[in-house]
Structures are given as C-alpha cells and as structure tokens.
Rosetta silent file (secondary structure, phi, psi, omega in degrees, C-alpha in Angstrom):
SEQUENCE: MTDVAFVALACGLIIGIGALGACIGVGIMAAKYIESSARQPELMNVLQTKVFLLLGLIDASFIIGVGIALWFATANPFAS
SCORE:     score description
SCORE:     0.000 S_00000001
   1 L     0.000  166.802 -175.004  -36.545  -14.331    5.871 S_00000001
   2 L   -89.657 -138.212 -167.228  -35.886  -15.625    8.926 S_00000001
   3 L  -129.040  -27.225 -177.794  -33.802  -14.253   11.466 S_00000001
   4 H   -87.802  -16.463  168.203  -30.600  -16.407   10.491 S_00000001
   5 H  -112.164   27.478  147.567  -30.849  -15.168    7.441 S_00000001
   6 H   -56.443  -60.232 -162.189  -30.602  -11.852    8.561 S_00000001
   7 H   -78.291  -23.959 -177.901  -27.470  -12.463   10.246 S_00000001
   8 H   -58.220  -66.559  179.131  -25.820  -14.392    6.970 S_00000001
   9 H   -15.117  -88.016  164.636  -26.746  -10.958    5.293 S_00000001
  10 H   -19.652  -77.920 -163.293  -24.945   -8.754    7.985 S_00000001
  11 H   -54.019  -23.559 -177.430  -21.990  -11.029    7.783 S_00000001
  12 H   -83.423   -6.297  169.322  -21.708  -10.994    4.013 S_00000001
  13 H  -113.020   -4.141  179.717  -21.982   -7.228    4.089 S_00000001
  14 H   -49.884  -64.354 -178.379  -20.016   -6.875    7.334 S_00000001
  15 H   -43.368  -75.548 -174.414  -16.990   -8.886    4.960 S_00000001
  16 H   -51.210  -52.182 -177.482  -17.720   -6.868    2.178 S_00000001
  17 H   -72.800  -28.218  161.670  -17.925   -3.520    2.552 S_00000001
  18 H   -64.545  -15.910 -177.366  -14.775   -3.835    4.809 S_00000001
  19 H   -89.512  -34.454  148.068  -13.096   -5.182    2.107 S_00000001
  20 H   -12.944  -71.547 -153.126  -14.330   -2.464   -0.209 S_00000001
  21 H   -90.764  -24.531  170.383  -12.890    0.592    2.084 S_00000001
  22 H   -82.427   -8.805  154.401   -9.836   -1.472    2.860 S_00000001
  23 H   -75.615  -44.605  171.922   -9.013   -1.703   -0.844 S_00000001
  24 H   -48.024  -58.180  161.687  -10.012    1.637   -1.402 S_00000001
  25 H   -55.458  -15.811 -172.963   -7.722    2.986    1.234 S_00000001
  26 H  -106.912  -54.026  167.147   -4.719    1.279    0.699 S_00000001
  27 H   -70.552    3.737  177.525   -5.041    2.355   -3.031 S_00000001
  28 H  -105.739  -16.405  135.559   -5.589    5.628   -2.671 S_00000001
  29 H    -4.827  -88.029 -154.944   -2.621    5.276   -0.098 S_00000001
  30 H   -55.817  -59.030 -164.547   -0.343    3.644   -2.360 S_00000001
  31 H   -50.854  -53.966 -179.714   -1.236    6.382   -5.104 S_00000001
  32 H   -52.174  -42.034 -171.766   -0.495    9.147   -2.690 S_00000001
  33 H   -68.330  -47.771  179.924    2.761    7.525   -1.443 S_00000001
  34 H   -84.381   12.487  143.396    4.185    7.212   -5.177 S_00000001
  35 H   -54.011  -79.350  176.447    3.209   11.049   -5.765 S_00000001
  36 H   -36.395  -75.564 -174.408    5.050   11.960   -2.916 S_00000001
  37 L   -33.904  -47.303  174.770    7.968   10.238   -3.647 S_00000001
  38 L   -88.283   26.282  172.442    8.461   11.125   -7.074 S_00000001
  39 L  -100.255  -60.393  158.792    8.105   15.121   -6.164 S_00000001
  40 L  -110.703  121.082 -141.076   10.367   14.213   -3.526 S_00000001
  41 L  -113.929   18.751  174.033   12.542   11.084   -3.641 S_00000001
  42 L   -85.157  -49.075  156.829   14.833   12.106   -0.546 S_00000001
  43 H   -73.578   11.515 -178.049   12.178   11.131    1.356 S_00000001
  44 H   -71.532  -11.773  139.233   11.134    8.031   -0.020 S_00000001
  45 H   -59.770  -17.439  169.234   12.417    5.956    2.884 S_00000001
  46 L   -98.917   -8.047  171.162   10.883    7.831    5.709 S_00000001
  47 L   -88.283  -39.311 -167.127    7.447    7.639    3.895 S_00000001
  48 H   -47.101  -42.452 -169.846    8.014    3.553    3.117 S_00000001
  49 H   -75.941  -10.123 -136.039    7.995    3.292    6.870 S_00000001
  50 H  -142.105  -18.622  162.843    4.860    5.155    7.725 S_00000001
  51 H   -66.118  -63.499 -166.879    2.720    3.527    4.350 S_00000001
  52 H   -55.173  -55.780 -177.608    3.790    0.001    5.617 S_00000001
  53 H   -47.640  -41.657 -175.753    2.337    1.028    9.316 S_00000001
  54 H   -89.300   22.150  147.691   -0.280    2.236    7.870 S_00000001
  55 H   -72.877  -57.551  163.166   -1.259   -0.703    5.820 S_00000001
  56 H   -50.634  -22.244 -170.331   -0.829   -2.975    8.779 S_00000001
  57 L   -97.567  -38.770  164.393   -3.268   -0.776   10.517 S_00000001
  58 H   -30.889  -74.732 -159.932   -5.782   -0.823    7.168 S_00000001
  59 H   -68.176  -21.233 -174.672   -5.969   -4.483    6.901 S_00000001
  60 H   -65.200  -32.084  176.727   -6.031   -4.969   10.720 S_00000001
  61 H   -57.707  -57.906  178.097   -9.369   -2.675   10.730 S_00000001
  62 H   -44.413  -62.812  164.350  -10.767   -5.793    8.201 S_00000001
  63 H   -54.202  -40.938  151.410   -9.602   -8.214    9.712 S_00000001
  64 H   -15.480  -65.570 -153.047  -11.266   -7.122   12.782 S_00000001
  65 H   -74.536  -45.601  171.083  -14.201   -6.698   11.135 S_00000001
  66 H   -45.699  -46.083  158.809  -14.230  -10.707    9.655 S_00000001
  67 H   -34.194  -49.748  174.980  -13.731  -11.627   13.244 S_00000001
  68 H   -61.358  -39.985 -174.551  -16.937   -9.952   14.169 S_00000001
  69 H   -61.681  -46.554  168.617  -18.530  -11.476   10.911 S_00000001
  70 H   -65.207  -47.639 -171.127  -17.260  -15.026   12.218 S_00000001
  71 H   -51.950  -68.371  169.950  -18.306  -14.558   15.751 S_00000001
  72 H   -14.452  -62.315 -163.616  -21.544  -13.256   14.485 S_00000001
  73 H   -81.089  -28.067 -179.493  -22.293  -16.439   12.146 S_00000001
  74 H   -95.742    3.753 -163.446  -21.188  -19.024   14.701 S_00000001
  75 L  -124.669   41.361  164.147  -22.150  -17.757   17.746 S_00000001
  76 L   -38.772  114.541 -173.487  -25.747  -16.957   16.488 S_00000001
  77 L   -92.036   -8.932 -171.860  -28.363  -16.865   19.168 S_00000001
  78 L  -110.775    8.034  174.437  -31.123  -17.357   16.576 S_00000001
  79 L   -93.657   27.411  162.463  -29.866  -20.374   14.901 S_00000001
  80 L   -63.022    0.000    0.000  -31.320  -22.745   17.718 S_00000001
C-alpha cells in the first residue's frame, strides 16, 4: 500500500470510529435520561437541559474528528 492509501484509510477510521463512539455515547445518555426521568419526573426539566448540553458536546467531538480527517485528506503531503 502507498502512503496515500494509508492516509485514506486513517481518515476513514477517524470518521468511522468517531461516529460509532458518538452514537453509542448518545444512546447510553438517552437511555439513562429516560430511566432517571421515569424514576423522578419532577427533575425532568433540569435533566433535559443537561442532556442537550452533553449531546452538543458529544456531537462536537465527532465533528472535530471529521474536520481533522478532512484536513488530513486535503492537505496530504504524500499526494504530490
């Protein structure tokens, strides 16, 4: 394999593993939110604010990974 192929493979792994981790994290967080709001419905609004904040942070980390992967793909020093 050439160096360009390794960069393409690395970009695919960054995006794929990042998406997998973000999806698992959001799923676990949503399940725990539903479980905790079923136990204590009076805390539902407070928990909902925190869930949306954490959802944004989880998605932001994935989007940063996509940006880094695209940066590697477009600014590839081996492609010359």
